[in-house]
mmCIF file of C-alpha atoms in Angstrom:
data_model
loop_
_atom_site.group_PDB
_atom_site.id
_atom_site.type_symbol
_atom_site.label_atom_id
_atom_site.label_comp_id
_atom_site.label_asym_id
_atom_site.label_seq_id
_atom_site.Cartn_x
_atom_site.Cartn_y
_atom_site.Cartn_z
ATOM 1 C CA MET A 1 94.679 137.276 132.983
ATOM 2 C CA LYS A 2 94.565 138.947 129.590
ATOM 3 C CA ARG A 3 93.409 136.720 126.767
ATOM 4 C CA TYR A 4 95.682 136.759 123.711
ATOM 5 C CA TRP A 5 93.478 136.639 120.640
ATOM 6 C CA GLU A 6 96.560 136.118 118.466
ATOM 7 C CA ILE A 7 97.232 132.770 120.129
ATOM 8 C CA ASP A 8 93.589 131.751 119.716
ATOM 9 C CA ALA A 9 93.804 132.605 116.012
ATOM 10 C CA LEU A 10 97.028 130.618 115.593
ATOM 11 C CA ARG A 11 95.535 127.587 117.308
ATOM 12 C CA GLY A 12 92.484 127.933 115.102
ATOM 13 C CA LEU A 13 94.776 127.972 112.064
ATOM 14 C CA MET A 14 96.502 124.807 113.276
ATOM 15 C CA LEU A 15 93.101 123.117 113.605
ATOM 16 C CA VAL A 16 92.162 124.154 110.075
ATOM 17 C CA LEU A 17 95.411 122.768 108.663
ATOM 18 C CA MET A 18 95.046 119.502 110.597
ATOM 19 C CA THR A 19 91.496 119.077 109.321
ATOM 20 C CA ILE A 20 92.552 119.652 105.713
ATOM 21 C CA THR A 21 95.449 117.221 106.163
ATOM 22 C CA HIS A 22 93.265 114.479 107.627
ATOM 23 C CA LEU A 23 90.335 114.802 105.217
ATOM 24 C CA PRO A 24 90.963 112.890 101.967
ATOM 25 C CA THR A 25 90.703 115.657 99.337
ATOM 26 C CA ARG A 26 92.901 117.121 96.623
ATOM 27 C CA LEU A 27 94.191 119.662 99.154
ATOM 28 C CA THR A 28 95.577 117.026 101.518
ATOM 29 C CA ASP A 29 99.061 116.826 100.013
ATOM 30 C CA PRO A 30 99.571 120.478 98.959
ATOM 31 C CA LEU A 31 98.565 121.807 102.392
ATOM 32 C CA GLY A 32 100.274 119.087 104.407
ATOM 33 C CA GLN A 33 103.366 120.677 105.983
ATOM 34 C CA PRO A 34 102.648 123.963 104.154
ATOM 35 C CA PHE A 35 105.498 126.056 105.618
ATOM 36 C CA GLY A 36 108.337 123.570 105.229
ATOM 37 C CA PHE A 37 108.963 120.202 106.835
ATOM 38 C CA VAL A 38 106.800 121.084 109.838
ATOM 39 C CA SER A 39 103.161 120.106 110.287
ATOM 40 C CA ALA A 40 100.249 121.690 112.130
ATOM 41 C CA ALA A 41 100.676 119.104 114.904
ATOM 42 C CA GLU A 42 103.964 120.681 116.021
ATOM 43 C CA GLY A 43 102.417 124.119 116.070
ATOM 44 C CA PHE A 44 99.373 122.916 117.975
ATOM 45 C CA VAL A 45 101.414 121.097 120.647
ATOM 46 C CA LEU A 46 103.844 123.998 121.062
ATOM 47 C CA LEU A 47 101.062 126.575 121.354
ATOM 48 C CA SER A 48 99.109 124.398 123.792
ATOM 49 C CA ALA A 49 102.215 123.970 125.939
ATOM 50 C CA PHE A 50 102.908 127.716 125.832
ATOM 51 C CA VAL A 51 99.370 128.490 126.990
ATOM 52 C CA ALA A 52 99.610 125.813 129.704
ATOM 53 C CA GLY A 53 102.860 127.296 131.007
ATOM 54 C CA LEU A 54 101.389 130.804 130.933
ATOM 55 C CA VAL A 55 98.146 129.864 132.689
ATOM 56 C CA TYR A 56 99.236 127.268 135.206
ATOM 57 C CA SER A 57 102.391 129.068 136.343
ATOM 58 C CA ARG A 58 100.194 132.077 137.101
ATOM 59 C CA ILE A 59 97.895 129.825 139.141
ATOM 60 C CA SER A 60 100.930 128.591 141.056
ATOM 61 C CA TYR A 61 102.137 132.138 141.751
ATOM 62 C CA ASN A 62 98.696 133.315 142.866
ATOM 63 C CA ARG A 63 97.192 130.277 144.615
ATOM 64 C CA GLY A 64 100.033 127.861 145.230
ATOM 65 C CA VAL A 65 101.415 124.651 143.756
ATOM 66 C CA ASP A 66 98.533 122.476 144.986
ATOM 67 C CA SER A 67 95.990 124.590 143.098
ATOM 68 C CA MET A 68 98.164 124.468 139.992
ATOM 69 C CA ARG A 69 98.454 120.682 140.240
ATOM 70 C CA GLN A 70 94.698 120.256 140.661
ATOM 71 C CA ALA A 71 94.053 122.506 137.656
ATOM 72 C CA PHE A 72 96.350 120.355 135.520
ATOM 73 C CA TRP A 73 94.603 117.195 136.676
ATOM 74 C CA ARG A 74 91.150 118.615 135.949
ATOM 75 C CA ARG A 75 92.275 119.488 132.444
ATOM 76 C CA ALA A 76 93.812 116.033 131.952
ATOM 77 C CA LEU A 77 90.543 114.409 133.062
ATOM 78 C CA LYS A 78 88.581 116.555 130.603
ATOM 79 C CA VAL A 79 90.914 115.540 127.767
ATOM 80 C CA TYR A 80 90.653 111.876 128.796
ATOM 81 C CA LEU A 81 86.861 111.968 128.757
ATOM 82 C CA SER A 82 87.000 113.559 125.292
ATOM 83 C CA GLN A 83 89.295 110.768 124.098
ATOM 84 C CA ALA A 84 87.018 108.104 125.589
ATOM 85 C CA ALA A 85 83.945 109.607 123.913
ATOM 86 C CA THR A 86 85.711 109.711 120.544
ATOM 87 C CA LEU A 87 86.813 106.088 120.950
ATOM 88 C CA LEU A 88 83.253 105.011 121.689
ATOM 89 C CA PHE A 89 82.075 106.807 118.556
ATOM 90 C CA LEU A 90 84.762 105.019 116.547
ATOM 91 C CA PHE A 91 84.044 101.565 118.004
ATOM 92 C CA THR A 92 80.269 101.810 117.594
ATOM 93 C CA ILE A 93 78.939 104.044 114.828
ATOM 94 C CA ILE A 94 82.012 104.185 112.587
ATOM 95 C CA THR A 95 82.691 100.467 112.955
ATOM 96 C CA ALA A 96 79.077 99.578 112.147
ATOM 97 C CA VAL A 97 78.990 101.802 109.061
ATOM 98 C CA SER A 98 82.329 100.598 107.713
ATOM 99 C CA LEU A 99 81.433 96.933 108.179
ATOM 100 C CA ARG A 100 78.045 97.391 106.577
ATOM 101 C CA ILE A 101 79.457 98.964 103.411
ATOM 102 C CA ASP A 102 82.751 97.030 103.608
ATOM 103 C CA GLN A 103 84.980 100.111 103.814
ATOM 104 C CA PRO A 104 88.682 99.072 103.661
ATOM 105 C CA ALA A 105 89.978 102.442 104.891
ATOM 106 C CA VAL A 106 88.317 102.087 108.297
ATOM 107 C CA LYS A 107 88.754 98.320 108.503
ATOM 108 C CA ASN A 108 92.508 98.812 108.105
ATOM 109 C CA LEU A 109 92.480 101.576 110.708
ATOM 110 C CA LEU A 110 90.627 99.269 113.127
ATOM 111 C CA SER A 111 92.380 96.005 112.266
ATOM 112 C CA PHE A 112 93.554 95.301 115.827
ATOM 113 C CA TYR A 113 90.181 96.143 117.370
ATOM 114 C CA LEU A 114 88.258 94.044 114.851
ATOM 115 C CA ALA A 115 90.535 91.067 115.518
ATOM 116 C CA ASN A 116 90.612 91.591 119.306
ATOM 117 C CA PRO A 117 87.571 93.669 120.330
ATOM 118 C CA ARG A 118 87.871 93.003 124.066
ATOM 119 C CA GLU A 119 91.590 93.802 124.296
ATOM 120 C CA GLY A 120 91.188 96.701 121.876
ATOM 121 C CA PHE A 121 88.442 98.307 123.946
ATOM 122 C CA ILE A 122 90.173 97.864 127.314
ATOM 123 C CA PHE A 123 93.630 98.932 126.200
ATOM 124 C CA SER A 124 92.280 101.897 124.266
ATOM 125 C CA LEU A 125 90.688 103.224 127.463
ATOM 126 C CA LEU A 126 94.036 102.609 129.175
ATOM 127 C CA LEU A 127 95.611 104.770 126.427
ATOM 128 C CA VAL A 128 97.852 101.923 125.309
ATOM 129 C CA TYR A 129 96.071 100.997 122.073
ATOM 130 C CA GLU A 130 95.812 104.164 119.999
ATOM 131 C CA PRO A 131 94.127 103.830 116.591
ATOM 132 C CA ALA A 132 95.359 106.123 113.840
ATOM 133 C CA LEU A 133 94.088 109.722 114.205
ATOM 134 C CA LEU A 134 93.285 109.087 117.869
ATOM 135 C CA ASP A 135 96.890 109.151 119.056
ATOM 136 C CA ILE A 136 97.355 112.865 119.770
ATOM 137 C CA LEU A 137 95.151 113.254 122.865
ATOM 138 C CA PRO A 138 96.757 110.322 124.760
ATOM 139 C CA MET A 139 100.132 112.014 124.305
ATOM 140 C CA TYR A 140 98.603 115.276 125.465
ATOM 141 C CA ILE A 141 97.227 113.568 128.603
ATOM 142 C CA PHE A 142 100.653 112.085 129.319
ATOM 143 C CA PHE A 143 102.204 115.556 129.138
ATOM 144 C CA MET A 144 99.481 117.132 131.282
ATOM 145 C CA LEU A 145 100.008 114.548 134.022
ATOM 146 C CA MET A 146 103.768 115.149 134.045
ATOM 147 C CA SER A 147 103.590 118.933 133.808
ATOM 148 C CA PRO A 148 102.642 119.919 137.397
ATOM 149 C CA TRP A 149 105.673 118.117 138.821
ATOM 150 C CA VAL A 150 107.999 119.500 136.159
ATOM 151 C CA LEU A 151 106.602 123.021 136.421
ATOM 152 C CA ALA A 152 106.812 123.042 140.223
ATOM 153 C CA PHE A 153 110.436 121.842 140.076
ATOM 154 C CA ALA A 154 111.385 124.381 137.400
ATOM 155 C CA MET A 155 109.777 127.302 139.228
ATOM 156 C CA ARG A 156 111.850 126.454 142.277
ATOM 157 C CA HIS A 157 115.157 125.328 140.735
ATOM 158 C CA GLY A 158 115.156 126.839 137.252
ATOM 159 C CA TRP A 159 114.592 125.396 133.796
ATOM 160 C CA ALA A 160 118.145 124.429 132.863
ATOM 161 C CA GLY A 161 118.017 120.986 134.482
ATOM 162 C CA VAL A 162 114.537 120.311 133.111
ATOM 163 C CA MET A 163 115.490 121.135 129.540
ATOM 164 C CA VAL A 164 118.739 119.144 129.700
ATOM 165 C CA ALA A 165 116.803 116.116 130.955
ATOM 166 C CA SER A 166 114.110 116.616 128.306
ATOM 167 C CA ALA A 167 116.702 116.916 125.525
ATOM 168 C CA THR A 168 118.400 113.747 126.800
ATOM 169 C CA VAL A 169 115.140 111.793 126.654
ATOM 170 C CA TRP A 170 114.545 113.149 123.137
ATOM 171 C CA GLY A 171 117.991 111.930 122.128
ATOM 172 C CA LEU A 172 117.362 108.470 123.580
ATOM 173 C CA ALA A 173 114.049 108.355 121.709
ATOM 174 C CA GLN A 174 115.950 108.757 118.430
ATOM 175 C CA PHE A 175 117.847 105.553 119.228
ATOM 176 C CA GLY A 176 114.979 103.267 120.205
ATOM 177 C CA LEU A 177 113.949 104.133 123.770
ATOM 178 C CA SER A 178 110.263 103.454 123.023
ATOM 179 C CA GLU A 179 111.005 100.115 121.368
ATOM 180 C CA TRP A 180 113.204 99.043 124.287
ATOM 181 C CA LEU A 181 110.515 99.873 126.857
ATOM 182 C CA TYR A 182 107.921 98.089 124.725
ATOM 183 C CA GLU A 183 110.031 94.922 124.659
ATOM 184 C CA LEU A 184 110.284 95.047 128.461
ATOM 185 C CA ALA A 185 106.503 95.412 128.743
ATOM 186 C CA VAL A 186 105.935 92.434 126.451
ATOM 187 C CA ARG A 187 108.478 90.312 128.292
ATOM 188 C CA TYR A 188 107.411 91.038 131.874
ATOM 189 C CA VAL A 189 103.729 92.050 131.561
ATOM 190 C CA GLY A 190 102.662 90.180 128.439
ATOM 191 C CA LEU A 191 101.344 93.302 126.708
ATOM 192 C CA PRO A 192 99.171 92.052 123.794
ATOM 193 C CA VAL A 193 99.052 95.298 121.784
ATOM 194 C CA PRO A 194 101.478 95.393 118.814
ATOM 195 C CA PHE A 195 103.961 98.246 118.900
ATOM 196 C CA HIS A 196 102.623 99.809 115.694
ATOM 197 C CA GLU A 197 99.139 100.005 117.260
ATOM 198 C CA MET A 198 100.356 102.205 120.122
ATOM 199 C CA GLY A 199 100.224 105.460 118.208
ATOM 200 C CA ALA A 200 102.424 106.992 115.545
ATOM 201 C CA PHE A 201 103.755 109.793 117.766
ATOM 202 C CA ASN A 202 106.827 108.979 119.841
ATOM 203 C CA ALA A 203 105.878 110.666 123.102
ATOM 204 C CA PHE A 204 109.436 110.421 124.448
ATOM 205 C CA ALA A 205 110.558 112.595 121.541
ATOM 206 C CA TRP A 206 107.595 114.960 121.500
ATOM 207 C CA GLN A 207 107.882 115.713 125.219
ATOM 208 C CA PHE A 208 110.855 117.934 124.295
ATOM 209 C CA LEU A 209 108.546 120.129 122.234
ATOM 210 C CA TRP A 210 105.939 120.224 125.005
ATOM 211 C CA PHE A 211 108.378 121.181 127.784
ATOM 212 C CA THR A 212 109.995 123.793 125.555
ATOM 213 C CA GLY A 213 106.590 125.402 125.107
ATOM 214 C CA LEU A 214 105.839 125.047 128.824
ATOM 215 C CA TRP A 215 109.097 126.811 129.664
ATOM 216 C CA MET A 216 108.413 129.607 127.181
ATOM 217 C CA GLY A 217 104.921 130.181 128.597
ATOM 218 C CA ALA A 218 105.969 130.003 132.255
ATOM 219 C CA SER A 219 108.867 132.386 131.627
ATOM 220 C CA ARG A 220 106.377 135.119 130.697
ATOM 221 C CA ASN A 221 105.169 135.134 134.310
ATOM 222 C CA ALA A 222 108.634 135.305 135.872
ATOM 223 C CA PRO A 223 109.175 138.475 137.946
ATOM 224 C CA ALA A 224 111.943 139.777 135.657
ATOM 225 C CA ALA A 225 110.530 138.472 132.357
ATOM 226 C CA GLN A 226 111.921 140.213 129.278
ATOM 227 C CA PRO A 227 110.430 140.110 125.763
ATOM 228 C CA PHE A 228 111.932 137.550 123.401
ATOM 229 C CA ARG A 229 114.542 139.390 121.328
ATOM 230 C CA PHE A 230 116.798 138.071 118.575
ATOM 231 C CA PRO A 231 119.908 139.623 117.003
ATOM 232 C CA THR A 232 119.665 140.730 113.400
ATOM 233 C CA TRP A 233 122.096 138.057 112.181
ATOM 234 C CA LEU A 234 119.923 135.326 113.684
ATOM 235 C CA LEU A 235 116.810 136.711 112.002
ATOM 236 C CA VAL A 236 118.649 136.715 108.666
ATOM 237 C CA VAL A 237 119.791 133.112 109.140
ATOM 238 C CA ALA A 238 116.299 132.047 110.264
ATOM 239 C CA GLY A 239 114.696 133.763 107.265
ATOM 240 C CA ALA A 240 117.086 132.124 104.812
ATOM 241 C CA ALA A 241 116.627 128.684 106.391
ATOM 242 C CA ALA A 242 112.830 129.034 106.445
ATOM 243 C CA LEU A 243 112.719 130.083 102.781
ATOM 244 C CA TYR A 244 114.983 127.202 101.809
ATOM 245 C CA GLY A 245 112.788 124.726 103.715
ATOM 246 C CA PHE A 246 109.668 126.150 102.077
ATOM 247 C CA TYR A 247 111.208 125.925 98.600
ATOM 248 C CA TRP A 248 112.507 122.391 99.235
ATOM 249 C CA ARG A 249 109.104 121.239 100.467
ATOM 250 C CA HIS A 250 107.028 122.662 97.600
ATOM 251 C CA HIS A 251 109.423 122.646 94.651
ATOM 252 C CA GLY A 252 111.498 119.566 95.364
ATOM 253 C CA ILE A 253 110.700 116.453 93.370
ATOM 254 C CA ASN A 254 109.981 114.411 96.496
ATOM 255 C CA GLY A 255 107.233 116.508 98.127
ATOM 256 C CA GLN A 256 106.841 115.728 101.823
ATOM 257 C CA ALA A 257 109.646 113.132 101.748
ATOM 258 C CA PRO A 258 112.713 115.408 101.613
ATOM 259 C CA PHE A 259 115.157 112.682 100.574
ATOM 260 C CA GLY A 260 112.812 110.579 98.471
ATOM 261 C CA GLY A 261 113.274 106.866 99.107
ATOM 262 C CA ASP A 262 116.261 107.225 101.450
ATOM 263 C CA VAL A 263 114.691 106.050 104.711
ATOM 264 C CA GLU A 264 117.716 106.806 106.886
ATOM 265 C CA LEU A 265 118.074 110.404 105.733
ATOM 266 C CA ASN A 266 114.332 111.011 105.942
ATOM 267 C CA LEU A 267 114.525 110.182 109.657
ATOM 268 C CA LEU A 268 116.317 113.501 110.104
ATOM 269 C CA PHE A 269 113.000 115.194 109.226
ATOM 270 C CA ASP A 270 110.739 112.470 110.612
ATOM 271 C CA LYS A 271 107.489 113.750 112.079
ATOM 272 C CA TRP A 272 106.736 110.875 114.423
ATOM 273 C CA GLN A 273 110.252 110.799 115.913
ATOM 274 C CA LEU A 274 110.543 114.607 115.803
ATOM 275 C CA GLY A 275 113.824 114.348 113.913
ATOM 276 C CA PRO A 276 116.633 116.868 114.499
ATOM 277 C CA LEU A 277 116.309 118.743 111.194
ATOM 278 C CA ARG A 278 112.561 118.972 111.761
ATOM 279 C CA ILE A 279 113.273 120.732 115.053
ATOM 280 C CA VAL A 280 115.640 123.105 113.242
ATOM 281 C CA ASN A 281 112.916 123.906 110.702
ATOM 282 C CA LEU A 282 110.437 124.514 113.536
ATOM 283 C CA VAL A 283 112.887 126.718 115.453
ATOM 284 C CA VAL A 284 113.574 129.051 112.516
ATOM 285 C CA LEU A 285 109.848 129.376 111.819
ATOM 286 C CA GLY A 286 109.256 130.061 115.517
ATOM 287 C CA ILE A 287 111.908 132.805 115.582
ATOM 288 C CA LEU A 288 110.292 134.541 112.626
ATOM 289 C CA ALA A 289 106.795 134.147 114.096
ATOM 290 C CA ILE A 290 107.842 135.653 117.429
ATOM 291 C CA ARG A 291 109.644 138.563 115.816
ATOM 292 C CA PHE A 292 107.271 139.447 112.973
ATOM 293 C CA GLY A 293 104.010 137.719 113.927
ATOM 294 C CA PRO A 294 102.594 140.371 116.290
ATOM 295 C CA ASP A 295 103.156 143.195 113.776
ATOM 296 C CA PHE A 296 101.621 141.085 111.006
ATOM 297 C CA MET A 297 98.563 140.241 113.092
ATOM 298 C CA ARG A 298 97.984 143.914 113.905
ATOM 299 C CA ARG A 299 97.992 144.796 110.210
ATOM 300 C CA ILE A 300 95.363 142.313 109.070
ATOM 301 C CA PRO A 301 91.651 142.145 109.928
ATOM 302 C CA ARG A 302 90.924 140.000 112.962
ATOM 303 C CA LEU A 303 89.785 136.552 111.896
ATOM 304 C CA HIS A 304 87.104 136.008 114.510
ATOM 305 C CA TRP A 305 86.114 132.601 113.155
ATOM 306 C CA LEU A 306 89.673 131.338 113.677
ATOM 307 C CA GLU A 307 89.742 132.843 117.158
ATOM 308 C CA ALA A 308 86.483 131.072 118.033
ATOM 309 C CA MET A 309 87.888 127.731 116.909
ATOM 310 C CA GLY A 310 91.114 128.328 118.829
ATOM 311 C CA ARG A 311 89.255 129.225 122.025
ATOM 312 C CA ALA A 312 87.307 125.948 121.823
ATOM 313 C CA SER A 313 90.311 123.941 120.668
ATOM 314 C CA LEU A 314 89.494 120.669 122.459
ATOM 315 C CA PRO A 315 85.822 120.370 121.348
ATOM 316 C CA VAL A 316 86.739 121.484 117.833
ATOM 317 C CA PHE A 317 89.604 118.989 117.673
ATOM 318 C CA CYS A 318 87.282 116.144 118.709
ATOM 319 C CA ALA A 319 84.628 117.343 116.243
ATOM 320 C CA HIS A 320 87.221 117.298 113.462
ATOM 321 C CA LEU A 321 88.001 113.667 114.336
ATOM 322 C CA VAL A 322 84.313 112.792 114.152
ATOM 323 C CA ALA A 323 84.079 114.463 110.739
ATOM 324 C CA VAL A 324 87.211 112.780 109.375
ATOM 325 C CA LEU A 325 86.193 109.322 110.621
ATOM 326 C CA THR A 326 82.716 109.762 109.142
ATOM 327 C CA VAL A 327 84.144 110.746 105.746
ATOM 328 C CA LEU A 328 86.540 107.780 105.801
ATOM 329 C CA ALA A 329 83.696 105.403 106.677
ATOM 330 C CA VAL A 330 81.421 106.681 103.908
ATOM 331 C CA PHE A 331 83.801 107.692 101.103
ATOM 332 C CA GLY A 332 87.078 105.902 101.901
ATOM 333 C CA ASP A 333 90.536 107.425 101.847
ATOM 334 C CA SER A 334 90.888 108.253 98.148
ATOM 335 C CA GLN A 335 91.873 111.882 97.621
ATOM 336 C CA THR A 336 90.407 111.915 94.109
ATOM 337 C CA ALA A 337 87.113 110.104 94.710
ATOM 338 C CA ARG A 338 85.156 113.342 94.194
ATOM 339 C CA PRO A 339 85.373 116.145 91.616
ATOM 340 C CA TRP A 340 86.765 119.514 92.682
ATOM 341 C CA TRP A 341 83.328 120.881 93.436
ATOM 342 C CA GLY A 342 82.675 117.834 95.648
ATOM 343 C CA ASP A 343 85.809 118.564 97.669
ATOM 344 C CA VAL A 344 84.746 122.197 98.020
ATOM 345 C CA LEU A 345 81.304 121.177 99.282
ATOM 346 C CA LEU A 346 82.819 118.635 101.682
ATOM 347 C CA LEU A 347 85.307 121.100 103.149
ATOM 348 C CA GLY A 348 82.617 123.766 103.391
ATOM 349 C CA ALA A 349 80.282 121.425 105.273
ATOM 350 C CA VAL A 350 83.002 120.240 107.662
ATOM 351 C CA PHE A 351 84.295 123.709 108.496
ATOM 352 C CA SER A 352 80.758 125.027 108.945
ATOM 353 C CA GLY A 353 80.207 122.242 111.437
ATOM 354 C CA LEU A 354 83.464 122.958 113.285
ATOM 355 C CA TYR A 355 82.639 126.660 113.502
ATOM 356 C CA GLY A 356 79.190 125.744 114.771
ATOM 357 C CA VAL A 357 80.795 123.640 117.513
ATOM 358 C CA ALA A 358 83.055 126.545 118.457
ATOM 359 C CA ARG A 359 80.178 129.011 118.671
ATOM 360 C CA THR A 360 78.061 126.555 120.653
ATOM 361 C CA VAL A 361 80.879 126.117 123.173
ATOM 362 C CA GLN A 362 81.264 129.886 123.419
ATOM 363 C CA TRP A 363 77.518 130.316 123.969
ATOM 364 C CA TRP A 364 77.546 127.625 126.653
ATOM 365 C CA ASP A 365 80.488 129.221 128.463
ATOM 366 C CA GLU A 366 78.815 132.614 128.411
ATOM 367 C CA ARG A 367 75.630 131.366 130.085
ATOM 368 C CA GLY A 368 75.451 132.780 133.579
ATOM 369 C CA GLN A 369 78.742 134.687 133.224
ATOM 370 C CA PRO A 370 78.882 138.399 134.014
ATOM 371 C CA PRO A 371 79.547 140.667 131.006
ATOM 372 C CA GLY A 372 83.209 140.542 129.942
ATOM 373 C CA ALA A 373 84.054 137.599 132.170
ATOM 374 C CA LEU A 374 85.294 135.438 129.329
ATOM 375 C CA ALA A 375 87.644 138.142 128.125
ATOM 376 C CA GLU A 376 89.767 137.833 131.255
ATOM 377 C CA PRO A 377 91.111 134.297 131.652
ATOM 378 C CA LEU A 378 93.327 132.698 129.047
ATOM 379 C CA ARG A 379 92.339 129.058 129.245
ATOM 380 C CA ASP A 380 94.076 126.105 127.640
#
């Protein structure tokens, strides 16, 4: 299958934005949600789902549903092992450093584990306890385990039922589905992990984004697949809405909180719940990216360093977590603890390391491969 370098570059861009957002520097706030009230996390999940739908539906067409299911499970296992390795790094090296220098930023992040090390360790490996920053991959694993069944059903019966069910679950998530299930788990199983320690992302809401991307990717392999096309009026509306969201985000007095201190209204744009207006903002940006993105990418020089990071998205993502946790343990979470030149040096060192990880992964994959082999498959 042809490899789309544009998608690799976009995923690399999402990784860059996530790294800048998570590292405590003066660029954290200005480059957080840079295009409106949408973060790099939405783009990364949507692109990953699109690639998964593209790749694994092709496996199903060529080798059957069983092969597709096994490929999903192998990927889920790889992601789980990456999560487990990152957790071990957090619970050993980062914990030791933060306790030795009495670093509040990490001690707050690890408050449940420090108070309950045995339960914290066990339930983190069970993907129930999810410390801050380490709550994206468990959600990703959850989606990967569900995807083969959903994809097989959709390829046989169509996507309408799948997307209606997914939208229904998203709607229920806006009204407390996760909290209700948590209360049942506490009541009948005695779950000891507090709700706020189970990850900031509401997976029941974010699954809508994942299955939308899965549908979009799988649809490209359908026998009668047509290019995505949008009427002119919709492009005009999307452009106006995207510009308004961009202006509101960067020139409004409230920054990343669109309605300031109004908690109820801010839920409409809430990241963790994937609020309805946040989805609207993402949709209009997606329409513009699909329509104008390919032409734009052809007119600029290829950014090979972004492509390399996008190709090795999982190792680079884990490496970015290691870098962020290390910085938090050593310097704390203050965004102004260093002068400007210190932030520049820090970002330069981190991104050099991430690019080094990407190139190392590429070198490792190329060992023993025939010339041009890696140019063929598009892997998630």
